[in-house]
Tab-separated table of C-alpha atoms in Angstrom:
chain	number	residue	atom	x	y	z
M	136	MET	CA	-49.542	-28.267	25.687
M	137	SER	CA	-52.932	-27.806	23.963
M	138	GLY	CA	-54.725	-29.710	26.718
M	139	GLY	CA	-53.724	-26.974	29.174
M	140	THR	CA	-54.363	-24.052	26.828
M	141	CYS	CA	-57.618	-22.126	27.263
M	142	LEU	CA	-59.099	-19.236	25.308
M	143	LEU	CA	-60.898	-16.580	27.383
M	144	VAL	CA	-63.145	-14.500	25.106
M	145	GLN	CA	-64.807	-11.166	25.875
M	146	THR	CA	-67.947	-10.507	23.839
M	147	GLY	CA	-70.265	-7.536	23.820
M	148	ARG	CA	-72.401	-8.998	26.606
M	149	ASN	CA	-70.463	-11.751	28.457
M	150	TRP	CA	-67.225	-13.746	28.866
M	151	LEU	CA	-66.743	-17.276	27.480
M	152	ILE	CA	-63.960	-19.820	27.937
M	153	SER	CA	-63.004	-23.012	26.143
M	154	ARG	CA	-60.072	-25.349	25.905
M	155	ALA	CA	-58.002	-24.852	22.759
M	156	ASN	CA	-58.119	-28.495	21.654
M	157	VAL	CA	-61.871	-29.000	22.073
M	158	ALA	CA	-64.853	-26.637	21.826
M	159	ASP	CA	-66.417	-26.907	25.295
M	160	TRP	CA	-67.525	-23.295	25.709
M	161	GLU	CA	-68.794	-22.148	29.072
M	162	GLU	CA	-69.978	-18.734	30.225
M	163	VAL	CA	-67.866	-17.464	33.138
M	164	ALA	CA	-69.380	-13.965	33.384
M	165	ASP	CA	-72.675	-12.487	32.175
M	166	GLN	CA	-71.391	-8.891	32.046
M	167	PHE	CA	-69.182	-6.952	29.661
M	168	ARG	CA	-66.963	-5.728	32.545
M	169	PRO	CA	-67.335	-8.087	35.509
M	170	ASP	CA	-65.367	-7.966	38.758
M	171	ASP	CA	-61.796	-9.153	38.119
M	172	GLU	CA	-61.630	-11.420	41.186
M	173	LEU	CA	-64.997	-13.019	40.375
M	174	LEU	CA	-64.015	-13.653	36.764
M	175	ALA	CA	-60.652	-15.155	37.819
M	176	ALA	CA	-62.399	-17.429	40.358
M	177	ARG	CA	-64.754	-18.791	37.694
M	178	VAL	CA	-61.903	-19.371	35.249
M	179	GLU	CA	-60.064	-21.254	38.011
M	180	ALA	CA	-63.159	-23.373	38.661
M	181	TYR	CA	-63.467	-24.148	34.946
M	182	ALA	CA	-59.844	-25.344	34.789
M	183	ARG	CA	-60.169	-27.352	38.005
M	184	ASP	CA	-63.360	-29.126	36.812
M	185	ARG	CA	-61.490	-30.308	33.699
M	186	GLY	CA	-58.372	-31.438	35.536
M	187	ILE	CA	-56.107	-28.752	34.039
M	188	ALA	CA	-53.276	-28.414	36.550
M	189	ARG	CA	-51.409	-25.504	34.932
M	190	ALA	CA	-53.694	-23.599	32.606
M	191	GLU	CA	-52.217	-21.274	29.978
M	192	ILE	CA	-54.702	-18.505	29.165
M	193	VAL	CA	-55.023	-16.581	25.893
M	194	VAL	CA	-57.288	-13.556	26.354
M	195	ALA	CA	-59.264	-12.384	23.299
M	196	LEU	CA	-60.641	-8.850	23.728
M	197	ASP	CA	-63.836	-7.436	22.307
M	198	ALA	CA	-63.322	-4.676	19.725
M	199	ARG	CA	-64.924	-2.126	22.053
M	200	GLU	CA	-61.988	-2.511	24.486
M	201	THR	CA	-59.366	-1.532	21.881
M	202	LEU	CA	-58.721	1.303	19.479
M	203	ALA	CA	-56.942	0.975	16.130
M	204	ALA	CA	-55.523	3.449	13.639
M	205	THR	CA	-53.536	3.241	10.423
M	206	LEU	CA	-50.418	5.441	10.467
M	207	VAL	CA	-48.369	6.718	7.538
M	208	VAL	CA	-44.830	7.287	8.816
M	209	ASP	CA	-41.321	7.730	7.536
M	210	PRO	CA	-39.946	4.222	6.801
M	211	ARG	CA	-36.967	5.082	9.025
M	212	ASP	CA	-39.368	5.494	11.970
M	213	ALA	CA	-41.410	2.368	11.257
M	214	ARG	CA	-39.159	0.142	13.388
M	215	HIS	CA	-38.925	2.498	16.373
M	216	ARG	CA	-41.637	1.379	18.775
M	217	THR	CA	-41.347	4.520	20.911
M	218	THR	CA	-41.860	6.754	17.881
M	219	LEU	CA	-44.869	4.721	16.763
M	220	ARG	CA	-46.428	4.906	20.236
M	221	TYR	CA	-46.322	8.673	20.197
M	222	GLU	CA	-47.604	8.787	16.609
M	223	LEU	CA	-50.518	6.543	17.652
M	224	GLU	CA	-51.187	8.819	20.644
M	225	ASN	CA	-52.506	11.459	18.220
M	226	HIS	CA	-55.379	9.090	17.327
M	227	LEU	CA	-56.266	8.024	20.883
M	228	PRO	CA	-58.227	9.599	23.739
M	229	TRP	CA	-55.480	8.347	26.107
M	230	SER	CA	-51.841	9.302	26.532
M	231	ALA	CA	-49.046	7.007	25.405
M	232	GLU	CA	-48.121	6.330	29.038
M	233	GLU	CA	-51.652	5.051	29.762
M	234	THR	CA	-51.735	2.554	26.915
M	235	VAL	CA	-50.196	-0.679	25.746
M	236	ALA	CA	-49.871	-0.951	21.977
M	237	ASP	CA	-48.570	-3.197	19.223
M	238	PHE	CA	-48.002	-2.554	15.537
M	239	VAL	CA	-48.223	-4.379	12.208
M	240	VAL	CA	-45.607	-2.714	9.989
M	241	HIS	CA	-45.761	-2.485	6.176
M	242	ASP	CA	-42.861	-0.145	5.264
M	243	SER	CA	-44.388	3.326	5.749
M	244	LEU	CA	-47.914	2.002	6.452
M	245	VAL	CA	-48.432	0.850	10.053
M	246	LEU	CA	-51.509	-0.550	11.797
M	247	GLY	CA	-51.477	0.347	15.495
M	248	VAL	CA	-53.751	-1.310	18.071
M	249	ALA	CA	-53.923	-0.029	21.660
M	250	ALA	CA	-55.750	-0.740	24.930
M	251	ARG	CA	-55.909	0.957	28.319
M	252	THR	CA	-53.274	-0.474	30.648
M	253	ASP	CA	-55.159	0.015	33.911
M	254	ARG	CA	-58.201	-1.790	32.491
M	255	TRP	CA	-56.359	-5.142	32.402
M	256	THR	CA	-53.683	-5.138	35.115
M	257	GLY	CA	-56.234	-6.154	37.761
M	258	LEU	CA	-57.494	-9.135	35.758
M	259	ILE	CA	-53.966	-10.358	34.980
M	260	GLU	CA	-52.946	-10.159	38.638
M	261	ALA	CA	-56.138	-11.930	39.750
M	262	LEU	CA	-55.622	-14.780	37.256
M	263	GLU	CA	-51.934	-15.262	38.015
M	264	THR	CA	-52.550	-15.178	41.769
M	265	LYS	CA	-54.702	-18.278	41.243
M	266	GLY	CA	-51.957	-20.005	39.240
M	267	LEU	CA	-53.465	-19.233	35.819
M	268	ALA	CA	-50.784	-18.049	33.401
M	269	VAL	CA	-51.876	-15.239	31.072
M	270	SER	CA	-49.622	-15.877	28.091
M	271	SER	CA	-51.140	-13.728	25.341
M	272	ILE	CA	-53.628	-10.861	24.937
M	273	GLY	CA	-55.041	-9.663	21.627
M	274	PRO	CA	-58.195	-8.525	19.819
M	275	LEU	CA	-60.627	-11.337	18.984
M	276	ALA	CA	-61.013	-10.142	15.381
M	277	ILE	CA	-57.242	-10.186	14.722
M	278	LEU	CA	-56.826	-13.614	16.359
M	279	GLY	CA	-59.690	-15.110	14.332
M	280	ALA	CA	-58.362	-13.693	11.070
M	281	LEU	CA	-54.898	-15.083	11.848
M	282	ASP	CA	-56.313	-18.619	11.836
M	283	CYS	CA	-57.553	-18.115	8.248
M	284	ARG	CA	-54.178	-16.954	6.886
M	285	GLU	CA	-53.668	-20.150	4.836
M	286	GLU	CA	-57.148	-20.156	3.276
M	287	ASP	CA	-57.153	-19.444	-0.454
M	288	TRP	CA	-59.887	-16.810	-0.173
M	289	PHE	CA	-57.873	-14.999	2.523
M	290	ARG	CA	-54.516	-15.025	0.724
M	291	HIS	CA	-55.982	-13.333	-2.370
M	292	ALA	CA	-58.149	-10.776	-0.530
M	293	ASP	CA	-57.558	-7.024	-0.241
M	294	GLY	CA	-60.061	-6.736	2.581
M	295	LEU	CA	-62.499	-8.635	4.819
M	296	VAL	CA	-65.977	-7.668	5.975
M	297	TRP	CA	-66.512	-10.152	8.808
M	298	ARG	CA	-69.870	-10.255	10.579
M	299	ASP	CA	-69.709	-11.504	14.147
M	300	VAL	CA	-72.139	-11.341	17.062
M	301	GLY	CA	-73.640	-7.827	16.978
M	302	VAL	CA	-70.669	-6.260	15.184
M	303	VAL	CA	-69.066	-6.167	11.721
M	304	HIS	CA	-65.281	-5.959	11.376
M	305	VAL	CA	-63.697	-4.297	8.337
M	306	LEU	CA	-60.111	-5.499	7.869
M	307	ARG	CA	-57.901	-4.115	5.108
M	308	LEU	CA	-55.083	-6.502	4.107
M	309	ARG	CA	-51.691	-6.116	2.500
M	310	ASP	CA	-49.447	-9.094	1.754
M	311	GLY	CA	-51.707	-11.352	3.827
M	312	ARG	CA	-51.535	-9.186	6.981
M	313	PRO	CA	-53.852	-6.475	8.302
M	314	CYS	CA	-53.004	-2.853	7.521
M	315	GLY	CA	-56.314	-1.368	8.682
M	316	TRP	CA	-59.080	-2.384	11.105
M	317	GLN	CA	-62.367	-0.772	12.105
M	318	TRP	CA	-65.571	-2.184	13.541
M	319	HIS	CA	-69.170	-1.035	13.008
M	320	ALA	CA	-72.629	-1.809	14.187
M	321	ASP	CA	-74.467	-4.254	11.947
M	322	GLU	CA	-75.512	-1.611	9.431
M	323	ALA	CA	-74.654	-1.732	5.746
M	324	GLU	CA	-74.300	2.005	4.974
M	325	PRO	CA	-71.306	2.923	7.227
M	326	ILE	CA	-69.549	-0.275	6.178
M	327	ALA	CA	-70.019	0.540	2.493
M	328	ALA	CA	-68.831	4.111	3.119
M	329	GLU	CA	-65.575	2.898	4.650
M	330	ILE	CA	-64.929	0.419	1.835
M	331	ARG	CA	-65.663	3.161	-0.695
M	332	SER	CA	-62.961	5.345	0.864
M	333	HIS	CA	-60.388	2.590	0.296
M	334	SER	CA	-61.690	1.176	-2.987
M	335	LYS	CA	-58.887	2.528	-5.185
M	336	GLU	CA	-55.603	0.651	-5.213
M	337	PRO	CA	-52.259	2.302	-6.152
M	338	ASP	CA	-51.919	0.139	-9.258
M	339	ASP	CA	-55.569	0.719	-10.299
M	340	LYS	CA	-56.432	-2.932	-9.894
M	341	LEU	CA	-59.938	-3.881	-8.828
M	342	PRO	CA	-59.781	-4.547	-5.064
M	343	ARG	CA	-61.173	-7.864	-3.876
M	344	TRP	CA	-63.333	-7.832	-0.728
M	345	ILE	CA	-64.493	-10.977	1.061
M	346	VAL	CA	-67.789	-10.845	2.963
M	347	VAL	CA	-67.531	-13.422	5.756
M	348	ASN	CA	-70.764	-14.761	7.267
M	349	GLY	CA	-72.729	-11.833	5.791
M	350	ASP	CA	-76.292	-11.800	4.468
M	351	ASP	CA	-77.574	-10.732	1.044
M	352	THR	CA	-78.142	-7.134	2.165
M	353	LEU	CA	-74.543	-6.696	3.244
M	354	VAL	CA	-73.207	-8.367	0.083
M	355	SER	CA	-75.356	-6.252	-2.235
M	356	SER	CA	-74.354	-2.981	-0.499
M	357	ILE	CA	-70.677	-3.754	-1.172
M	358	ASP	CA	-71.255	-5.251	-4.617
M	359	SER	CA	-72.509	-1.876	-5.817
M	360	LEU	CA	-69.079	-0.335	-5.153
M	361	ASP	CA	-66.095	-0.303	-7.483
M	362	CYS	CA	-64.659	-3.598	-6.230
M	363	ALA	CA	-64.913	-7.377	-6.608
M	364	VAL	CA	-66.979	-9.085	-3.904
M	365	GLU	CA	-66.949	-12.721	-2.810
M	366	ARG	CA	-69.048	-14.309	-0.080
M	367	VAL	CA	-67.617	-16.910	2.312
M	368	GLU	CA	-69.305	-18.853	5.096
M	369	THR	CA	-67.123	-20.044	7.958
M	370	GLU	CA	-67.165	-20.527	11.717
M	371	PRO	CA	-67.530	-17.632	14.195
M	372	LEU	CA	-64.441	-15.649	15.139
M	373	ARG	CA	-64.199	-17.295	18.569
M	374	GLU	CA	-63.832	-20.757	16.973
M	375	HIS	CA	-60.991	-19.564	14.750
M	376	ALA	CA	-59.349	-17.869	17.727
M	377	ARG	CA	-59.686	-21.078	19.767
M	378	ARG	CA	-57.798	-23.078	17.142
M	379	ILE	CA	-54.956	-20.573	16.815
M	380	ALA	CA	-54.508	-20.203	20.613
M	381	ALA	CA	-52.430	-23.373	21.047
M	382	ASP	CA	-50.158	-22.396	18.134
M	383	LEU	CA	-49.413	-19.069	19.808
M	384	LEU	CA	-48.313	-20.758	23.032
M	385	THR	CA	-46.139	-23.391	21.364
M	386	GLY	CA	-44.458	-20.792	19.162
M	387	ARG	CA	-45.660	-22.343	15.895
M	388	GLN	CA	-47.307	-19.023	15.078
M	389	LEU	CA	-46.581	-15.432	16.139
M	390	ALA	CA	-49.483	-13.114	16.934
M	391	TRP	CA	-50.022	-10.186	14.594
M	392	VAL	CA	-50.992	-8.001	17.578
M	393	GLU	CA	-49.622	-8.896	21.031
M	394	LEU	CA	-50.735	-6.686	23.931
M	395	ARG	CA	-49.011	-8.823	26.608
M	396	ARG	CA	-46.179	-6.306	26.841
M	397	GLY	CA	-45.104	-3.277	28.860
M	398	GLU	CA	-47.119	-2.932	32.069
M	399	LEU	CA	-49.240	-5.929	31.055
M	400	ALA	CA	-46.172	-8.197	30.883
M	401	ARG	CA	-45.967	-8.722	34.641
M	402	GLY	CA	-45.366	-12.254	35.846
M	403	ALA	CA	-43.784	-14.542	33.297
M	404	PRO	CA	-44.619	-13.209	29.820
M	405	HIS	CA	-42.489	-15.878	28.082
M	406	ARG	CA	-44.222	-19.008	29.304
M	407	ALA	CA	-44.862	-20.001	25.724
M	408	VAL	CA	-41.197	-20.948	25.349
M	409	ARG	CA	-40.353	-22.098	28.875
M	410	ARG	CA	-39.972	-25.782	27.850
M	411	ALA	CA	-37.740	-24.818	24.985
M	412	ALA	CA	-35.850	-22.538	27.366
M	413	ALA	CA	-35.325	-25.423	29.805
M	414	VAL	CA	-33.943	-27.615	27.006
M	415	LEU	CA	-31.750	-24.743	25.866
M	416	ALA	CA	-30.453	-24.224	29.424
M	417	ALA	CA	-29.541	-27.926	29.695
M	418	ALA	CA	-27.794	-27.778	26.340
M	419	LEU	CA	-25.881	-24.678	27.425
M	420	LEU	CA	-24.774	-26.399	30.632
M	421	LEU	CA	-23.529	-29.379	28.628
M	422	LEU	CA	-21.764	-27.047	26.207
M	423	ALA	CA	-20.184	-25.129	29.101
M	424	GLY	CA	-18.939	-28.395	30.654
M	425	SER	CA	-17.390	-29.463	27.359
M	426	TRP	CA	-15.850	-26.027	26.918
M	427	PHE	CA	-14.287	-26.055	30.387
M	428	ALA	CA	-12.909	-29.551	29.792
M	429	ALA	CA	-11.356	-28.441	26.509
M	430	LEU	CA	-10.049	-25.288	28.156
M	431	GLY	CA	-8.439	-27.324	30.948
M	432	TRP	CA	-6.695	-29.601	28.474
M	433	LYS	CA	-5.499	-26.605	26.448
M	434	THR	CA	-4.251	-24.908	29.633
M	435	LEU	CA	-2.152	-27.940	30.539
M	436	ARG	CA	-0.723	-28.039	27.039
M	437	ASN	CA	0.097	-24.319	27.169
M	438	HIS	CA	1.820	-24.711	30.545
M	439	ALA	CA	4.006	-27.465	29.092
M	440	ARG	CA	4.796	-25.301	26.074
M	441	ALA	CA	5.611	-22.310	28.326
M	442	ALA	CA	7.993	-24.453	30.389
M	443	GLU	CA	9.757	-25.539	27.203
M	444	LEU	CA	10.115	-21.912	26.050
M	445	ASP	CA	11.526	-20.916	29.459
M	446	ARG	CA	14.099	-23.663	29.136
M	447	GLN	CA	15.089	-22.471	25.635
M	448	GLN	CA	15.373	-18.859	26.831
M	449	ALA	CA	17.650	-19.974	29.663
M	450	GLU	CA	19.882	-21.789	27.150
M	451	VAL	CA	20.086	-18.649	24.993
M	452	TYR	CA	21.055	-16.550	28.049
M	453	ARG	CA	23.803	-18.975	29.055
M	454	ASP	CA	25.200	-18.868	25.494
M	455	LEU	CA	25.193	-15.038	25.454
M	456	PHE	CA	26.405	-14.489	29.017
M	457	PRO	CA	28.513	-17.470	30.046
M	458	GLY	CA	29.233	-17.707	33.724
M	459	LYS	CA	26.321	-15.498	34.790
M	460	ARG	CA	23.340	-16.720	36.806
M	461	VAL	CA	20.170	-17.094	34.789
M	462	PRO	CA	17.665	-14.430	36.044
M	463	PRO	CA	13.996	-15.287	36.770
M	464	ALA	CA	12.696	-13.138	33.872
M	465	VAL	CA	15.021	-14.024	31.027
M	466	ALA	CA	13.097	-12.184	28.281
M	467	ALA	CA	12.976	-8.940	30.284
M	468	ARG	CA	16.719	-9.108	30.990
M	469	LEU	CA	17.477	-9.727	27.304
M	470	ARG	CA	15.369	-6.725	26.271
M	471	SER	CA	17.107	-4.599	28.887
M	472	GLU	CA	20.532	-5.616	27.614
M	473	HIS	CA	19.433	-4.963	24.029
M	474	ALA	CA	18.187	-1.483	24.910
M	475	ARG	CA	21.355	-0.663	26.794
M	476	ARG	CA	23.704	-1.736	23.990
M	477	PHE	CA	21.643	-0.712	20.931
M	478	ALA	CA	19.671	2.308	22.117
M	479	ALA	CA	17.370	3.796	19.480
M	480	ARG	CA	18.660	7.107	18.042
M	481	ARG	CA	15.348	8.357	16.603
M	482	ILE	CA	11.619	8.019	17.194
M	483	PRO	CA	10.108	5.283	14.995
M	484	SER	CA	7.649	6.478	12.373
M	485	SER	CA	5.185	3.855	13.602
M	486	VAL	CA	4.626	5.667	16.922
M	487	HIS	CA	0.920	6.440	17.237
M	488	LEU	CA	0.259	10.019	18.308
M	489	PRO	CA	-3.011	11.010	20.024
M	490	THR	CA	-5.702	12.410	17.733
M	491	PRO	CA	-6.023	16.211	18.187
M	492	ALA	CA	-9.332	17.115	19.818
M	493	LEU	CA	-9.674	20.244	17.666
M	494	THR	CA	-9.608	18.135	14.504
M	495	VAL	CA	-12.408	15.947	15.831
M	496	LEU	CA	-14.395	19.005	16.969
M	497	ARG	CA	-13.960	20.654	13.548
M	498	ASP	CA	-15.335	17.610	11.679
M	499	PHE	CA	-18.176	17.286	14.199
M	500	LEU	CA	-19.277	20.900	13.728
M	501	GLN	CA	-19.008	20.629	9.946
M	502	SER	CA	-21.166	17.483	9.966
M	503	LEU	CA	-24.156	19.006	11.778
M	504	PRO	CA	-27.197	19.011	9.420
M	505	LYS	CA	-28.244	22.490	8.350
M	506	THR	CA	-31.978	21.765	8.735
M	507	THR	CA	-31.857	19.958	12.072
M	508	ARG	CA	-31.784	21.741	15.419
M	509	VAL	CA	-29.324	20.099	17.809
M	510	HIS	CA	-29.271	21.221	21.453
M	511	VAL	CA	-25.969	19.901	22.836
M	512	ARG	CA	-26.172	19.039	26.509
M	513	GLU	CA	-22.744	17.456	26.863
M	514	LEU	CA	-19.867	16.743	24.445
M	515	ARG	CA	-16.733	14.779	25.344
M	516	ILE	CA	-13.779	14.226	22.990
M	517	GLU	CA	-10.833	12.011	23.903
M	518	ASN	CA	-8.250	10.674	21.435
M	519	GLY	CA	-10.700	10.551	18.522
M	520	SER	CA	-13.656	9.228	20.558
M	521	LEU	CA	-16.730	11.460	20.667
M	522	ASP	CA	-19.500	11.145	23.297
M	523	LEU	CA	-22.541	13.337	22.576
M	524	HIS	CA	-25.664	13.926	24.706
M	525	ALA	CA	-28.138	16.235	22.938
M	526	ASP	CA	-31.815	17.061	22.422
M	527	LEU	CA	-33.557	16.779	19.034
M	528	ARG	CA	-37.051	17.411	17.769
M	529	ARG	CA	-37.798	13.944	16.358
M	530	HIS	CA	-36.515	10.395	16.655
M	531	ALA	CA	-35.753	10.464	12.928
M	532	ASP	CA	-33.358	13.396	13.505
M	533	ALA	CA	-31.081	11.046	15.480
M	534	THR	CA	-30.707	8.798	12.437
M	535	GLU	CA	-30.058	11.840	10.233
M	536	LEU	CA	-27.396	13.127	12.641
M	537	ALA	CA	-25.652	9.729	12.714
M	538	GLU	CA	-25.605	9.587	8.881
M	539	ALA	CA	-24.140	13.106	8.734
M	540	LEU	CA	-21.332	12.105	11.115
M	541	ARG	CA	-20.575	8.990	9.048
M	542	ALA	CA	-20.132	11.255	6.020
M	543	HIS	CA	-17.474	13.241	7.939
M	544	HIS	CA	-14.964	10.529	8.881
M	545	PHE	CA	-16.812	9.061	11.909
M	546	GLU	CA	-17.767	5.492	12.663
M	547	VAL	CA	-21.140	5.705	14.409
M	548	PRO	CA	-23.131	2.804	15.912
M	549	PRO	CA	-26.935	3.231	16.068
M	550	PRO	CA	-27.749	6.005	18.591
M	551	SER	CA	-30.124	5.540	21.540
M	552	THR	CA	-33.107	7.878	21.959
M	553	GLU	CA	-35.622	8.671	24.694
M	554	GLN	CA	-38.728	10.841	24.744
M	555	ASN	CA	-38.492	13.902	27.020
M	556	SER	CA	-41.410	15.320	29.014
M	557	ASP	CA	-41.667	18.280	26.598
M	558	HIS	CA	-42.029	15.827	23.621
M	559	SER	CA	-38.487	16.509	22.422
M	560	VAL	CA	-36.102	13.582	21.956
M	561	SER	CA	-32.968	12.966	24.019
M	562	VAL	CA	-30.194	11.212	22.066
M	563	ARG	CA	-26.978	9.572	23.315
M	564	LEU	CA	-24.459	9.020	20.513
M	565	PHE	CA	-20.950	7.600	20.439
M	566	ALA	CA	-18.609	8.031	17.461
M	567	GLN	CA	-14.971	7.269	16.561
M	568	TRP	CA	-13.137	9.664	14.263
M	569	GLN	CA	-11.186	8.060	11.405
M	570	GLU	CA	-8.325	9.802	9.671
M	571	PRO	CA	-9.258	10.485	6.024
M	572	LYS	CA	-7.455	8.352	3.481
M	573	PRO	CA	-5.288	10.228	0.924
M	574	PRO	CA	-6.561	10.293	-2.677
M	575	PRO	CA	-5.358	7.444	-4.937
M	576	GLY	CA	-1.890	8.000	-6.308
M	577	ARG	CA	-0.930	10.560	-3.690
M	578	GLU	CA	1.129	9.682	-0.679
M	579	ALA	CA	-0.096	10.673	2.773
M	580	GLU	CA	1.561	13.767	4.160
M	581	GLU	CA	4.019	13.377	7.003
M	582	PRO	CA	2.264	14.137	10.320
């Protein structure tokens, strides 16, 4: 797999490509934003010259093509990608519909990274038209840092100041993953100012910052701050990204930020697991064959058992009604005779009566949160089942509404939400009313 994996890197002045298993870098464009067709043609020529029949491409973007922001959100919203997209929109010059974004979630602290969708659709289509599979897209700085995740200096760091070609990346870390990312020109003062703004930790410990590939001036400007500073020399970001590229495609490692999603996921976005998928499909076919064989054997056994039961029922009928012809449906005839001779004189207490709609409506109205505005579009109630279509102000209000219903005798699966054009939230919610249990020691009242 690694022999066919290539890393396509955008820098501040050109585009470079190399195979993942060997550093054979070659410039394929001498511009920051070249023509998509020309760039795809040169990538195709690079793969053809090296005998790569089916190249898998990982695209590493320059920091100037992405925007990042750290969000502080309600932990209940941290797993809702739609909510996070619209929260990130407040920090972007583009609308949520114009962007593709991914998030690194730390409870209520979320790092969001976004890129313009229309900037990259042309390049993806040009590459895939030439048989080059674009399998992953992400920022070069995040990819390079991911390769260092097992290094001792990385695992104990609270932040990285990583100097690359013409730019310095400032990465804040939490639990070995990024929670903040900004890039600066190669000037010490703005870098020190940003570190100063994040120098205090919640537990008052002294934060540890690692200066990667920095000079004495950069180290001394950070060393003067209220933090511990360590200097590390390592390879450029593109070399670290090259090594991690093959792991991303084989599934041995998941990307922290994956922008090959949404509108940029055209084609086959899951090529990284297509071999595993083929093996899984073969295994499923074998399992299905075994299941059908077992089902056939069980069907034959059940047919034999059913024939034996029919024979026994016929014997019972002859004993009960001697001289009469055995009917085709013996069990139905026996039930009919039983009902005719021993008709029930009262309604059994076990008869299940339909749930009154007014009872369900009463509990629904009582459950509505006092502080949440709910605009009901449609409400259907049928035998205890409640189907609600309403508008809310926030995605989190849907979760609050579901919890309120659960507290009023309803079983409620997670609701589905969708952003409306006026930035309100449309929610579709299904619930099943449950009759309240009587208090301990007190018998339930007769319905």
